[in-house]
Structures are given as structure tokens and as C-alpha cells.
XYZ file of C-alpha atoms in Angstrom:
687
model
C -15.783 -11.564 -30.852
C -16.742 -12.066 -34.489
C -15.724 -9.513 -37.083
C -19.348 -8.561 -37.759
C -19.966 -8.017 -34.046
C -16.730 -6.024 -33.697
C -17.705 -3.803 -36.625
C -21.135 -3.176 -35.108
C -19.578 -2.273 -31.698
C -17.064 -0.003 -33.454
C -19.728 1.953 -35.333
C -21.784 2.302 -32.173
C -18.705 3.581 -30.294
C -17.886 6.138 -33.004
C -21.402 7.562 -32.748
C -20.849 8.002 -29.013
C -17.357 9.512 -29.244
C -18.022 12.571 -26.965
C -19.477 10.427 -24.187
C -16.747 7.810 -24.489
C -13.998 10.417 -24.434
C -15.466 11.936 -21.298
C -15.488 8.460 -19.767
C -12.095 7.077 -20.665
C -10.062 9.959 -22.147
C -8.240 10.478 -18.857
C -8.850 7.079 -17.318
C -5.643 5.733 -15.865
C -4.578 2.136 -16.344
C -2.942 0.139 -13.612
C 0.188 -1.976 -13.721
C -2.112 -4.934 -13.142
C -3.912 -4.124 -16.398
C -0.629 -3.839 -18.278
C 0.698 -7.131 -16.918
C -2.526 -8.890 -17.795
C -2.434 -7.602 -21.379
C 1.207 -8.598 -21.725
C 0.436 -12.070 -20.384
C -2.389 -12.617 -22.837
C -0.266 -11.766 -25.869
C 2.774 -13.932 -25.074
C 6.046 -13.522 -23.298
C 9.158 -11.720 -24.512
C 12.366 -13.587 -23.719
C 14.561 -11.934 -21.099
C 17.780 -11.485 -23.052
C 19.336 -8.141 -22.039
C 21.980 -7.967 -19.347
C 23.008 -4.664 -17.788
C 25.773 -4.265 -20.353
C 23.395 -5.008 -23.218
C 21.010 -2.302 -21.958
C 23.865 0.191 -21.693
C 24.993 -0.601 -25.274
C 21.359 -0.372 -26.429
C 21.207 3.208 -25.162
C 24.653 4.172 -26.431
C 23.866 2.620 -29.794
C 21.323 5.293 -30.567
C 22.681 8.127 -28.384
C 26.140 8.287 -29.939
C 25.171 8.203 -33.588
C 26.349 9.743 -36.802
C 25.032 13.216 -35.990
C 27.839 14.029 -33.565
C 30.363 14.361 -36.415
C 28.311 17.022 -38.175
C 26.362 18.680 -35.364
C 29.443 19.437 -33.253
C 31.161 21.194 -36.130
C 28.015 23.053 -37.085
C 27.516 24.387 -33.525
C 31.174 25.321 -33.148
C 31.322 27.143 -36.501
C 28.004 28.988 -36.325
C 26.920 29.332 -32.696
C 29.310 28.861 -29.840
C 32.941 28.367 -30.885
C 35.005 26.439 -28.281
C 32.265 27.019 -25.656
C 30.445 24.005 -27.135
C 32.438 22.170 -24.464
C 30.298 23.806 -21.761
C 27.198 23.419 -23.934
C 27.627 19.664 -23.979
C 28.137 19.613 -20.196
C 24.917 21.556 -19.639
C 22.935 19.370 -22.024
C 24.410 16.216 -20.491
C 23.569 17.299 -16.944
C 19.914 17.997 -17.794
C 19.564 14.737 -19.702
C 21.085 12.807 -16.799
C 18.409 14.358 -14.573
C 15.707 13.256 -16.999
C 17.241 9.775 -17.246
C 17.062 9.494 -13.426
C 13.344 10.265 -13.541
C 12.873 7.631 -16.277
C 14.844 5.152 -14.207
C 12.631 5.621 -11.170
C 9.515 4.924 -13.194
C 11.124 2.017 -15.031
C 11.605 -0.020 -11.854
C 8.153 0.958 -10.617
C 6.485 -0.083 -13.914
C 8.579 -2.939 -15.415
C 6.573 -3.036 -18.649
C 7.639 -2.185 -22.192
C 6.325 1.006 -23.776
C 8.516 3.560 -22.066
C 6.927 7.006 -21.946
C 3.591 5.691 -23.243
C 3.244 3.320 -20.278
C 4.367 5.840 -17.663
C 2.027 8.542 -18.947
C -0.872 6.130 -19.329
C -0.485 4.996 -15.693
C -0.102 8.565 -14.397
C -2.180 10.952 -16.510
C -4.469 8.722 -18.536
C -5.136 7.589 -22.090
C -5.410 10.848 -24.071
C -2.154 12.421 -22.752
C -0.451 9.093 -23.374
C -1.718 9.105 -26.984
C -0.418 12.645 -27.546
C 3.016 11.532 -26.359
C 3.125 8.195 -28.168
C 1.820 9.546 -31.492
C 4.691 12.012 -31.477
C 7.120 9.373 -30.324
C 6.095 6.985 -33.118
C 6.899 9.823 -35.514
C 10.296 10.076 -33.862
C 11.118 6.438 -34.337
C 9.713 6.014 -37.870
C 10.924 9.263 -39.454
C 14.119 9.345 -37.419
C 14.981 5.763 -38.456
C 14.314 6.603 -42.077
C 16.695 9.583 -41.842
C 19.332 7.344 -40.217
C 18.996 4.859 -43.055
C 19.657 7.675 -45.528
C 22.633 8.782 -43.411
C 24.007 5.267 -43.456
C 23.817 5.233 -47.252
C 25.589 8.612 -47.529
C 28.350 7.804 -45.016
C 28.922 4.404 -46.610
C 29.440 6.115 -49.955
C 31.883 8.577 -48.360
C 33.749 5.726 -46.722
C 34.147 4.160 -50.202
C 35.507 7.450 -51.554
C 32.326 8.251 -53.493
C 29.936 11.238 -53.281
C 27.178 10.906 -50.690
C 24.530 10.419 -53.417
C 26.402 7.425 -54.885
C 23.671 4.937 -53.920
C 20.861 7.222 -55.082
C 19.399 5.754 -58.280
C 17.239 8.600 -59.506
C 16.051 12.105 -58.761
C 18.178 15.179 -58.248
C 21.714 14.752 -56.920
C 22.056 18.390 -55.983
C 19.614 18.935 -53.176
C 19.147 16.403 -50.401
C 15.505 17.429 -50.076
C 14.692 16.561 -53.670
C 12.814 13.394 -54.511
C 15.126 10.399 -54.967
C 15.306 6.630 -54.676
C 17.899 5.091 -52.327
C 17.746 1.301 -52.394
C 20.708 1.023 -50.059
C 18.734 2.847 -47.322
C 15.688 0.644 -47.870
C 17.761 -2.525 -48.125
C 19.726 -2.058 -44.883
C 16.436 -1.296 -43.088
C 14.886 -4.556 -44.261
C 18.067 -6.482 -43.328
C 18.047 -5.105 -39.773
C 14.303 -5.831 -39.532
C 15.044 -9.475 -40.382
C 17.647 -9.728 -37.640
C 15.364 -8.130 -35.050
C 12.477 -10.395 -36.006
C 14.411 -13.667 -35.829
C 15.817 -13.412 -32.328
C 15.827 -11.050 -29.418
C 19.062 -12.518 -28.085
C 20.788 -12.244 -31.478
C 19.678 -8.601 -31.638
C 21.168 -7.885 -28.207
C 24.512 -9.473 -29.127
C 24.548 -7.630 -32.439
C 23.793 -4.247 -30.870
C 26.398 -4.743 -28.150
C 29.111 -5.889 -30.513
C 28.692 -3.119 -33.061
C 28.401 -0.436 -30.377
C 31.604 -1.595 -28.713
C 33.456 -1.377 -32.040
C 32.056 2.136 -32.586
C 33.180 3.231 -29.105
C 36.634 1.836 -29.826
C 36.889 3.923 -33.006
C 35.807 7.063 -31.122
C 38.520 6.517 -28.531
C 41.075 6.073 -31.344
C 39.888 9.316 -32.970
C 40.255 11.160 -29.671
C 43.807 9.897 -29.128
C 44.880 10.982 -32.628
C 43.107 14.341 -32.286
C 44.731 15.213 -28.936
C 48.199 14.398 -30.271
C 47.680 17.166 -32.838
C 45.781 19.586 -30.599
C 46.804 23.198 -30.041
C 45.368 24.799 -26.855
C 45.748 28.272 -28.363
C 42.811 27.488 -30.653
C 40.522 27.679 -27.630
C 40.746 31.483 -27.664
C 38.397 33.312 -27.888
C 36.339 30.807 -25.918
C 32.905 32.440 -26.483
C 31.861 33.308 -30.001
C 31.419 37.082 -30.251
C 32.110 37.284 -26.505
C 28.525 36.279 -25.673
C 27.214 33.231 -23.774
C 24.032 33.324 -25.817
C 25.524 31.149 -28.538
C 26.690 28.617 -25.962
C 23.196 28.386 -24.447
C 21.662 27.995 -27.925
C 24.089 25.154 -28.658
C 23.235 23.475 -25.362
C 19.518 23.555 -26.229
C 20.296 21.827 -29.524
C 22.559 19.228 -27.925
C 19.788 18.112 -25.543
C 18.252 16.018 -28.308
C 21.525 14.190 -29.003
C 21.469 12.547 -25.521
C 17.907 11.255 -25.324
C 18.638 7.633 -26.226
C 17.946 6.491 -22.654
C 14.256 6.343 -23.587
C 15.043 3.288 -25.766
C 16.205 1.407 -22.698
C 12.848 1.836 -20.992
C 11.240 -0.033 -23.922
C 13.397 -3.090 -23.106
C 11.937 -3.481 -19.616
C 10.169 -6.751 -20.389
C 13.320 -8.214 -21.887
C 15.727 -7.148 -19.107
C 17.192 -9.972 -17.051
C 17.312 -7.702 -14.016
C 14.882 -4.797 -13.736
C 17.200 -3.028 -11.282
C 19.788 -2.569 -14.033
C 17.452 -0.282 -16.042
C 18.048 2.996 -14.117
C 21.802 2.423 -13.964
C 21.891 1.816 -17.710
C 19.814 4.959 -18.421
C 21.898 7.297 -16.286
C 25.070 5.533 -17.451
C 24.218 6.276 -21.082
C 23.867 9.999 -20.486
C 27.037 10.207 -18.363
C 29.166 8.266 -20.846
C 27.700 10.221 -23.785
C 28.391 13.521 -22.032
C 32.031 12.574 -21.364
C 32.627 11.407 -24.953
C 30.810 14.341 -26.544
C 32.673 16.814 -24.347
C 36.028 15.259 -25.254
C 35.152 15.271 -28.956
C 34.110 18.942 -28.683
C 37.409 19.743 -26.919
C 39.439 17.867 -29.553
C 37.596 19.528 -32.413
C 38.083 23.001 -30.904
C 41.803 22.460 -30.353
C 42.547 21.116 -33.816
C 41.635 24.339 -35.679
C 40.437 27.849 -34.773
C 36.649 28.148 -34.665
C 36.654 30.246 -37.839
C 38.325 27.404 -39.774
C 35.992 24.611 -38.658
C 33.676 23.300 -41.383
C 30.002 23.694 -40.537
C 29.068 20.753 -42.770
C 31.907 18.260 -42.349
C 33.117 18.810 -38.807
C 35.975 16.647 -37.589
C 36.584 14.947 -40.931
C 37.404 18.351 -42.477
C 39.661 19.197 -39.507
C 41.763 16.100 -40.058
C 42.091 16.875 -43.786
C 43.154 20.428 -43.017
C 45.997 19.308 -40.731
C 47.161 16.676 -43.254
C 45.803 13.462 -41.686
C 43.923 12.287 -44.755
C 43.522 8.703 -43.582
C 41.510 9.900 -40.563
C 38.748 10.990 -42.937
C 38.009 7.316 -43.538
C 38.212 6.441 -39.870
C 35.669 9.135 -39.085
C 33.537 7.866 -41.984
C 33.626 4.290 -40.594
C 32.626 5.573 -37.134
C 29.768 7.532 -38.738
C 28.610 4.454 -40.673
C 28.561 2.383 -37.485
C 26.786 5.194 -35.655
C 24.065 5.334 -38.302
C 23.784 1.540 -38.303
C 23.394 1.159 -34.520
C 21.039 4.131 -34.400
C 18.860 2.524 -37.070
C 19.022 -0.819 -35.327
C 17.916 0.567 -31.950
C 15.327 2.848 -33.559
C 13.607 -0.062 -35.300
C 13.769 -2.115 -32.123
C 12.202 0.701 -30.063
C 9.457 1.449 -32.599
C 8.332 -2.180 -32.654
C 8.050 -2.351 -28.856
C 6.097 0.867 -28.714
C 3.730 -0.337 -31.425
C 3.324 -3.645 -29.583
C 2.370 -2.001 -26.298
C -0.004 0.522 -27.853
C -1.678 -2.325 -29.724
C -2.284 -4.144 -26.416
C -4.731 -1.354 -25.617
C -6.201 -1.638 -29.137
C -5.150 1.933 -29.864
C -3.361 0.421 -32.843
C -4.604 -2.717 -34.645
C -4.574 -5.389 -31.877
C -2.908 -8.059 -33.994
C 0.327 -6.021 -33.781
C 0.560 -6.941 -30.098
C 0.983 -10.677 -30.682
C 4.303 -12.225 -29.628
C 5.702 -14.941 -31.906
C 5.930 -18.257 -30.041
C 8.795 -19.301 -32.265
C 11.104 -16.282 -31.836
C 9.660 -14.648 -28.699
C 9.681 -11.289 -30.492
C 6.802 -9.004 -31.609
C 7.322 -10.247 -35.171
C 4.220 -8.647 -36.649
C 4.927 -5.208 -35.189
C 8.597 -5.516 -36.159
C 7.855 -6.407 -39.778
C 5.256 -3.661 -40.234
C 7.537 -1.012 -38.704
C 10.467 -2.225 -40.806
C 8.542 -2.124 -44.090
C 7.143 1.340 -43.387
C 10.565 2.741 -42.491
C 12.184 1.059 -45.500
C 9.626 2.614 -47.890
C 10.114 6.113 -46.379
C 13.897 5.746 -46.449
C 13.931 4.444 -50.006
C 11.739 7.172 -51.498
C 12.249 10.226 -49.288
C 15.230 11.895 -47.599
C 13.002 12.810 -44.663
C 15.147 15.856 -43.796
C 12.098 18.117 -43.828
C 10.808 16.146 -40.794
C 13.997 16.479 -38.733
C 12.569 19.192 -36.469
C 9.393 17.190 -35.938
C 11.493 14.270 -34.689
C 13.305 16.527 -32.217
C 10.039 17.977 -30.904
C 8.416 14.595 -30.399
C 11.320 13.289 -28.337
C 11.481 16.395 -26.128
C 7.690 16.336 -25.613
C 7.824 12.748 -24.407
C 10.582 13.566 -21.935
C 8.612 16.575 -20.631
C 5.575 14.339 -20.005
C 7.581 11.614 -18.243
C 9.492 13.998 -15.984
C 6.204 15.609 -14.933
C 4.783 12.129 -14.310
C 7.638 11.412 -11.890
C 7.113 14.782 -10.183
C 3.366 14.137 -9.924
C 3.826 10.651 -8.507
C 6.182 11.846 -5.783
C 4.288 14.993 -4.747
C 0.586 14.697 -5.582
C -1.448 13.929 -2.411
C -3.794 10.986 -2.393
C -3.700 7.208 -2.167
C -0.363 5.902 -3.379
C -0.093 2.421 -4.814
C 3.217 0.640 -5.040
C 3.635 -2.482 -7.129
C 6.195 -5.043 -6.064
C 7.958 -7.333 -8.506
C 5.135 -9.810 -7.935
C 2.421 -7.287 -8.717
C 1.263 -6.788 -5.157
C -0.508 -3.533 -4.437
C 0.657 -1.776 -1.287
C 0.588 1.717 0.182
C 3.869 3.424 0.932
C 4.232 7.023 2.060
C 7.350 9.151 2.118
C 9.100 9.752 5.465
C 8.063 13.007 7.110
C 10.518 15.943 7.114
C 9.734 18.202 10.046
C 11.793 21.076 8.618
C 9.453 21.334 5.593
C 6.882 24.049 6.486
C 4.260 22.478 4.239
C 4.214 19.335 6.388
C 2.908 21.402 9.316
C 0.130 23.168 7.397
C -3.377 21.921 8.282
C -4.770 21.865 4.740
C -7.473 19.709 3.209
C -6.597 17.042 0.677
C -8.139 18.989 -2.186
C -6.232 22.175 -1.213
C -2.946 20.256 -1.143
C -3.664 18.697 -4.513
C -4.407 22.131 -5.986
C -1.217 23.548 -4.404
C 0.869 20.765 -5.946
C -0.720 21.213 -9.394
C -0.164 24.989 -9.313
C 3.516 24.522 -8.513
C 3.977 22.049 -11.383
C 2.329 24.507 -13.774
C 4.451 27.438 -12.522
C 7.673 25.468 -13.049
C 6.700 24.787 -16.663
C 5.510 28.359 -17.238
C 8.655 29.860 -15.783
C 10.902 27.621 -17.909
C 8.802 28.258 -21.026
C 8.881 32.024 -20.489
C 12.633 31.997 -19.968
C 13.313 29.919 -23.055
C 10.896 31.898 -25.246
C 12.177 35.279 -24.122
C 15.764 34.174 -24.705
C 14.947 32.992 -28.212
C 12.772 35.896 -29.342
C 15.032 38.675 -28.048
C 18.149 37.479 -29.878
C 19.821 40.536 -31.424
C 17.685 43.015 -29.446
C 18.781 45.359 -26.629
C 21.075 43.469 -24.221
C 19.615 45.128 -21.116
C 16.064 44.234 -22.077
C 17.065 40.663 -22.850
C 18.895 40.185 -19.525
C 16.069 41.762 -17.536
C 13.414 39.543 -19.075
C 15.482 36.379 -18.718
C 16.209 37.244 -15.092
C 12.500 37.748 -14.314
C 11.452 34.449 -15.865
C 14.363 32.584 -14.237
C 13.319 34.013 -10.869
C 9.762 32.732 -11.412
C 11.118 29.319 -12.418
C 13.467 29.114 -9.416
C 10.951 30.413 -6.857
C 8.309 27.950 -8.126
C 10.731 25.039 -7.514
C 11.809 26.454 -4.129
C 8.209 27.018 -3.048
C 7.321 23.453 -4.039
C 10.218 22.217 -1.994
C 9.036 24.133 1.087
C 5.265 24.002 0.847
C 4.588 20.608 -0.793
C 5.953 17.698 1.262
C 6.786 14.493 -0.568
C 3.870 12.079 -0.525
C 5.567 8.969 -1.863
C 9.021 7.420 -1.843
C 9.672 4.243 -3.865
C 11.467 1.502 -1.993
C 13.605 0.532 -5.012
C 15.781 2.836 -7.151
C 14.567 6.422 -6.943
C 15.663 10.063 -7.033
C 16.774 10.960 -3.450
C 14.438 13.219 -1.478
C 17.075 15.958 -1.147
C 17.174 16.311 -4.948
C 13.424 16.768 -5.235
C 12.068 18.805 -7.007
C 15.384 20.253 -8.219
C 16.317 17.318 -10.446
C 13.045 17.092 -12.424
C 12.765 20.888 -12.545
C 16.231 21.036 -14.144
C 15.206 18.462 -16.741
C 11.945 20.309 -17.498
C 13.789 23.625 -17.904
C 16.360 22.274 -20.374
C 13.805 20.254 -22.345
C 11.631 23.343 -22.853
C 14.749 25.295 -23.757
C 15.430 22.672 -26.409
C 11.898 22.983 -27.795
C 12.160 26.735 -28.255
C 15.446 26.340 -30.119
C 13.631 24.639 -32.968
C 12.898 26.621 -36.103
C 9.691 28.657 -36.192
C 8.368 26.586 -39.088
C 8.310 23.525 -36.865
C 5.071 24.633 -35.199
C 3.131 24.382 -38.463
C 4.415 20.809 -38.912
C 3.696 19.954 -35.278
C 0.145 21.316 -35.581
C -0.538 19.412 -38.815
C 0.991 16.163 -37.533
C -0.896 16.241 -34.238
C -4.141 17.122 -35.995
C -3.766 13.924 -38.009
C -2.941 12.044 -34.814
C -6.045 13.442 -33.094
C -8.312 12.408 -35.976
C -6.855 8.896 -35.849
C -7.384 8.774 -32.098
C -11.008 9.853 -32.281
C -11.909 7.618 -35.238
C -9.930 4.502 -34.327
C -7.962 4.453 -31.046
C -10.660 5.778 -28.741
C -13.533 3.529 -29.906
C -11.274 0.451 -30.104
C -9.888 1.154 -26.653
C -13.451 1.460 -25.324
C -14.418 -1.891 -26.902
C -11.357 -3.562 -25.531
C -11.651 -2.329 -21.947
C -15.421 -2.158 -21.553
C -16.698 -4.911 -23.873
C -14.014 -7.603 -23.932
C -12.119 -7.460 -20.650
C -14.603 -9.870 -19.095
C -13.239 -12.570 -21.425
C -9.750 -12.265 -19.955
C -10.546 -14.844 -17.311
C -11.530 -17.258 -20.066
C -8.300 -16.604 -22.001
C -6.220 -16.995 -18.833
C -8.121 -20.153 -17.821
C -8.805 -18.674 -14.410
C -10.033 -21.437 -12.148
C -12.379 -20.590 -9.289
C -11.414 -22.477 -6.121
C -13.574 -23.035 -3.037
C -12.760 -24.570 0.354
C -15.098 -27.545 0.784
C -14.971 -30.169 3.567
C -11.430 -29.381 4.607
C -9.800 -28.999 1.213
C -9.605 -26.703 -1.810
C -11.585 -27.786 -4.897
C -12.459 -26.271 -8.241
C -16.067 -25.259 -8.723
C -18.247 -27.419 -10.946
C -18.586 -24.602 -13.494
C -14.802 -24.457 -13.907
C -14.528 -28.207 -14.373
C -17.086 -27.974 -17.205
C -15.235 -24.999 -18.778
C -11.563 -25.944 -18.440
C -11.820 -29.712 -18.544
C -11.061 -32.674 -16.337
C -7.415 -31.632 -15.907
C -8.612 -29.074 -13.377
C -9.673 -31.844 -11.012
C -5.995 -32.610 -10.508
C -5.177 -29.016 -9.629
C -4.787 -28.860 -5.871
C -2.886 -27.025 -3.190
C -0.066 -28.450 -1.125
C -1.453 -29.913 2.042
C -4.957 -28.853 1.064
C -6.500 -30.291 4.212
C -5.314 -27.231 6.137
C -6.933 -24.015 4.911
C -4.323 -21.785 6.574
C -1.482 -23.830 5.073
C -3.276 -23.786 1.748
C -3.414 -20.001 1.821
C 0.271 -19.913 2.606
C 0.890 -21.930 -0.540
C -0.496 -18.965 -2.450
C 2.458 -16.965 -1.181
C 1.568 -15.060 1.947
C 4.419 -13.838 4.184
C 6.567 -16.622 5.563
C 4.965 -19.144 3.267
C 6.473 -21.985 1.326
C 4.885 -24.446 -1.043
C 3.631 -24.582 -4.575
C 0.673 -25.366 -6.736
C 0.634 -28.855 -8.110
C -1.112 -29.484 -11.403
C -0.925 -31.462 -14.622
C -1.080 -28.074 -16.302
C 1.892 -25.750 -15.568
C 0.834 -22.834 -13.386
C 1.218 -19.393 -14.968
C -0.066 -17.219 -12.209
C -2.157 -17.021 -9.060
C -4.820 -14.361 -8.710
C -6.314 -13.528 -5.373
C -9.950 -12.512 -5.309
C -10.567 -8.755 -5.635
C -7.388 -8.169 -7.675
C -5.281 -7.790 -4.534
C -2.219 -9.515 -5.860
C -0.793 -11.171 -8.902
C 2.230 -13.441 -9.074
C 3.760 -14.666 -12.304
C 6.298 -17.348 -13.159
C 8.228 -14.928 -15.356
C 9.061 -12.885 -12.248
C 9.059 -15.271 -9.338
C 9.678 -18.695 -10.795
C 7.174 -21.217 -12.250
C 4.660 -22.520 -9.784
C 5.711 -20.418 -6.787
C 4.131 -17.139 -5.796
C 4.548 -14.238 -3.464
C 1.933 -11.746 -2.355
C 0.785 -9.528 0.426
C -1.892 -9.822 3.104
C -4.891 -11.690 1.681
C -8.179 -9.867 1.176
C -11.203 -10.793 3.224
C -12.748 -12.750 0.355
C -9.740 -15.077 0.313
C -9.828 -15.489 4.087
C -13.491 -16.496 3.689
C -12.404 -19.346 1.499
C -12.413 -18.135 -2.073
C -9.396 -17.890 -4.367
C -8.490 -18.204 -8.024
C -5.636 -20.061 -9.726
C -4.744 -19.436 -13.348
C -3.201 -22.186 -15.454
C -1.461 -21.978 -18.804
C -3.579 -22.636 -21.829
């Protein structure tokens, strides 16, 4: 499409915004659509092993914040009970990671929460989530770059503002220029752009060194620990501070989302859920041990709220450990920035595939097999923000965006497992199949004779009640701090009862409708596991400062304007004006069975060229054997062609098979549709 034609279509779409929103605002994509878009833009190299994925998640989960946040929570909120707070936060995040893992193997496409929400709830909810998530990655990465600069200065024995060239040195929120923060961002961007494999090795190596330093710090800390410092265990004798700390700690363990964005680069899709849950489990163990060590080094009243463990070591006379902690913090900031920039580029790439961001950002470099354009743009934007702004005023916005994305994804998993209707399962070859959950006779809901619409409404009501109960509990707990204890306990008990009964009722009245055949949350943990994650995520949201809601409203208003003026009309043009050209871009060849053999139609010979005349099927004289060559059950054989085969598409969109998943030139699919049995099929060859 020419630029003039595109501009004309765009202006026409903007004038019809209400009608277009009603048409596609909640239109769900399919995995088939996502795989097609990915195929058209190029292929990412599969470079991440299971260990690499685990290190990717730990690289951003265990960052620099642990050294300050742990001390802050211990000194001002919970005292030694931060140990339990970390366990609670880790448990809820592991539940959320399990939900992510289930969707990751169902939808092995980059994009993480954006992809899962798009395929489950539609375009507009996906935009709400991804616009907030892009804010997370961009502003969060800029803050990490500033932290790297500050910790590097501390490691060198200088004040944190040592690399700040101008502006005030007294207040971190004042305007300043930090070329170190901008420079390290550009350096990491260069590494990520040049090679996906180099990036994986780099992330894994630096993260392993960081974990080694943490283990060394723990060993030294426990040799100087005094168990008597654990008393009193609860600050002011109240568990309220511990629960408040737990709600804050939830955000520190959300790095598993970054792993989901590496789905297209994973060597083995089945390693994704294990890496996600492994990240939260390992982070929970390490954070809990660090909290225990910190609490045993000094009494809670002597812990520094701003310097945490580094101050503790100075107080007990281990001055050299200040530099060890500083090195660990530098590496934590570095790996966090590295993974943050990687994640942001993959999200931008996937959103651009739907034209909700400029479509040229989706292009994969044929030289490096990385989304070079998206990576460079993200890197430059983050570098500019990091160099000229501390970004601390956006810290709460970053936390909110991450928690909102998790809430959406966990609800998507709950919806997919429980919502009645046709269930589509996509195999590794893209085949669409139906697969229902096994019946449980003891579930009363399975014996109710209800219509499909009634069961859908019942499921939706339960999902809403779980969220309302958790929101009411968290809000009441937050707003009644310092008020009458009896009133506070009574209100929290009432909302918790609503939350618990909603989950219990869903368990009894709403039978599972779908059970994935690959990695999934076991039926006996449904809906308890996602309900736990939803509860703690909403608890984390309400722990944010009251001023955050003004920022959230303003940021999302800007995001909504961008969606209505750019993303919505461009998405409409892409999916309703240009999708018909995909067959041309894929060089889809129409085949017909003529006089005992498969041949390309005359129109395809004219379009693709004479090379198509050499494209034939193994043993093409036998139509049944020819169909088996396309990959039906029990089949063997391959497509032979002068042009390497990229994929085989069966008429009607029933199945797709790609060389990146099943090996070049061989395919696997399900039962052929009637149109194929009548002698029509399509084969797609590489351009």
C-alpha cells in the first residue's frame, strides 16, 4: 500500500472511530493470526535454554532494590516479620507465575501479557495492559540506569551523585544530567541489537556472578547473626505492618513476566513454565534468607531505612562488606536494565505486528535475527530519560502497571479454564482442536441442567466477585489503618469471607471446561491458585500511595488518546484492509488434484513464477498418499521444491505447520477439512 493510500485510509478510519471501536475493540485474535504476523516479519533465533530463561527472570527479579527495600520495610513497617512478608509475597507470585506458565505453552508467541490478553479478552483490554506495561519497562529501565550510576559511584567510594554533571546534588528528584546512566543504556542496547545469543550468554553470566555474591553475603551475615535480635518479631505487636510489607514485596518478584516475552526465542517451549515458577521460588528463598540475615544482624530499631544491609555491616565493623554489597547492587541494576531493555523491545515488536505501534518496529533484522529497530528505539528513549531525569516520581506508576498486567493475565487463565463455550487448543504445529476437561461427578455444578448462556453468566459473576472481595479486603485494610481495631477486623473479616466464598462457590458450581494437555495448573488447585494471585496483586495495588491514582489516570488518558487516534485506526487498516495480501507475501500456492496428481493452478504459476512448476508432492500420483505428505496422522513424506518450504496451509485455516517448529519441509496436522479431501490444498514457499 502506497503512503498516500495509507494516509487516505487512516483519515477515513479516524472519522469512523466509534463504529470501528464497536467492531474490533473487543475482537479476539487467534494464535494462527499471531503466528502469521510473526512469520511475515522474520524469525527470531532460538537461543535460550532452560537455564538461560531462568537467569533471564532472576536477572530482573533479584535487582538492586532488595538492598534498600528490605531495610526500609524492616525499619518502618514490619521489623523481623518481613521474613513472613517475603514468604507471603513469594507464594502469591508463584501462583501467578504458574498461570503465566500455562498460557505460555498454550500461546508460544512473544508479547507476554499483551498476547495472552489479546487472545482472551480482545484488543482494547490488551492495549490497556500493554500501554501500562510499556511504561513499566521504559520508566523502570530508566530508574535502573540511574541506580546503576549511583551504586557504581558508591562502589568507588564516591557520593551517589558523583556521575551527575549538573543540576542539584541534594534532592534526587531535582533536574540533573547523568551521562553514565545514558551511556550504559546505549551500551546494553548495542549488545542486545547485535546478537540474541550473545545477549543470552551475557545475561546468564552476569546473573550467576550476582547470585554468587549474594550467597557470599549470606554466609558472612549468618556468621555474625544474633537470634535475640528477632524479638519482638512483629513491629508494635501488630500483623498489619507485616501484611503491608508483603503487599509491597509482591512487585519485587514479578520478573517472571520477562520470560514470557522470550517464548519465540526459547529452544524448548516446555521450559518456560518451569523457568517462571523457578524464578519466584528461588527469589523467595533468597529474599527470605536476606531478610532473616538482616533482622539478626541488628535490632529492628537500629536498621537503616535508607541503606539496609550495607549499614548493618558497617555498624558491626565489617567495613569491607559495604563494597561487596555495592558490587552486588551494581550487578543487580545492570542485569535489571539489561532484561528490562530486552523485554521492552519484544513487547514493542509484538504490538507493532498488529500496527498498534508503527509497523516498521516489528521487522526482524536478517543479519542479527533480533528486532533491531525496536531495540534501538527503546534504547534511545530510555537513555534520554535516564540521562535527563531521575524518574523517581514515576516509581509508583511502574509498580501499578506491572500489577495490572498480572491481574489481567491471571483472570485470562481463569476465564480460559472455566468459561463455557467452544474451546480451541493449538498444538505446537498450530493445529486447532477441541479439548474439554474431564468431568468431576462430585462437583454439584456439573449436574445442573443450565443453558450455555446461564453458565457463562454464572462464571462471569464468580470472577467479578473474587475481584470485588479481594479489592474490598485490601481497600478496607488500607483505609482503616490507625482506626478502631474492632471495626478494622470486622470489615476485613467480612470482605475476606466474600472473597473466600466466591472462590469456593466457583469451585462447586462452575465445573472446569478446559484442561490443557501440556503444562497446566492441576484441576485440584483451581480456582484457588489464581484466586490467591488475584488477592495479593490487588493487595499490592492498594498499598501504593494515594497520589498514584492521579498519575495512573493521567497516564492512561494519554494512552487512550493514542489508541483512538493511532492504534485503533491502524489496527483496523491492518486487519481489514491488508490481511488479504498475506497470501501474496507468504507466496501461498494454490494446488489442485488434476489427472491423478497435484499441480499448481495457472494463476499461481503466473504470480509466483516457473519455480512453482517444480513444486510437487511425494508420490503425487496417489491423492491419499499426497494428503499424507501434508502431515495427517501416521503420515510420512515431505514437500519437494526448488524453493525451500516454509509452511503448509490447509484450506479453511484448519492447520498450519512451520519449519521453525517441526523441521524444514515436514509437517504435522490434524484431520483434513472437507475442502482438502475434495482435492484442494495450499502450500506456502519461502520468498
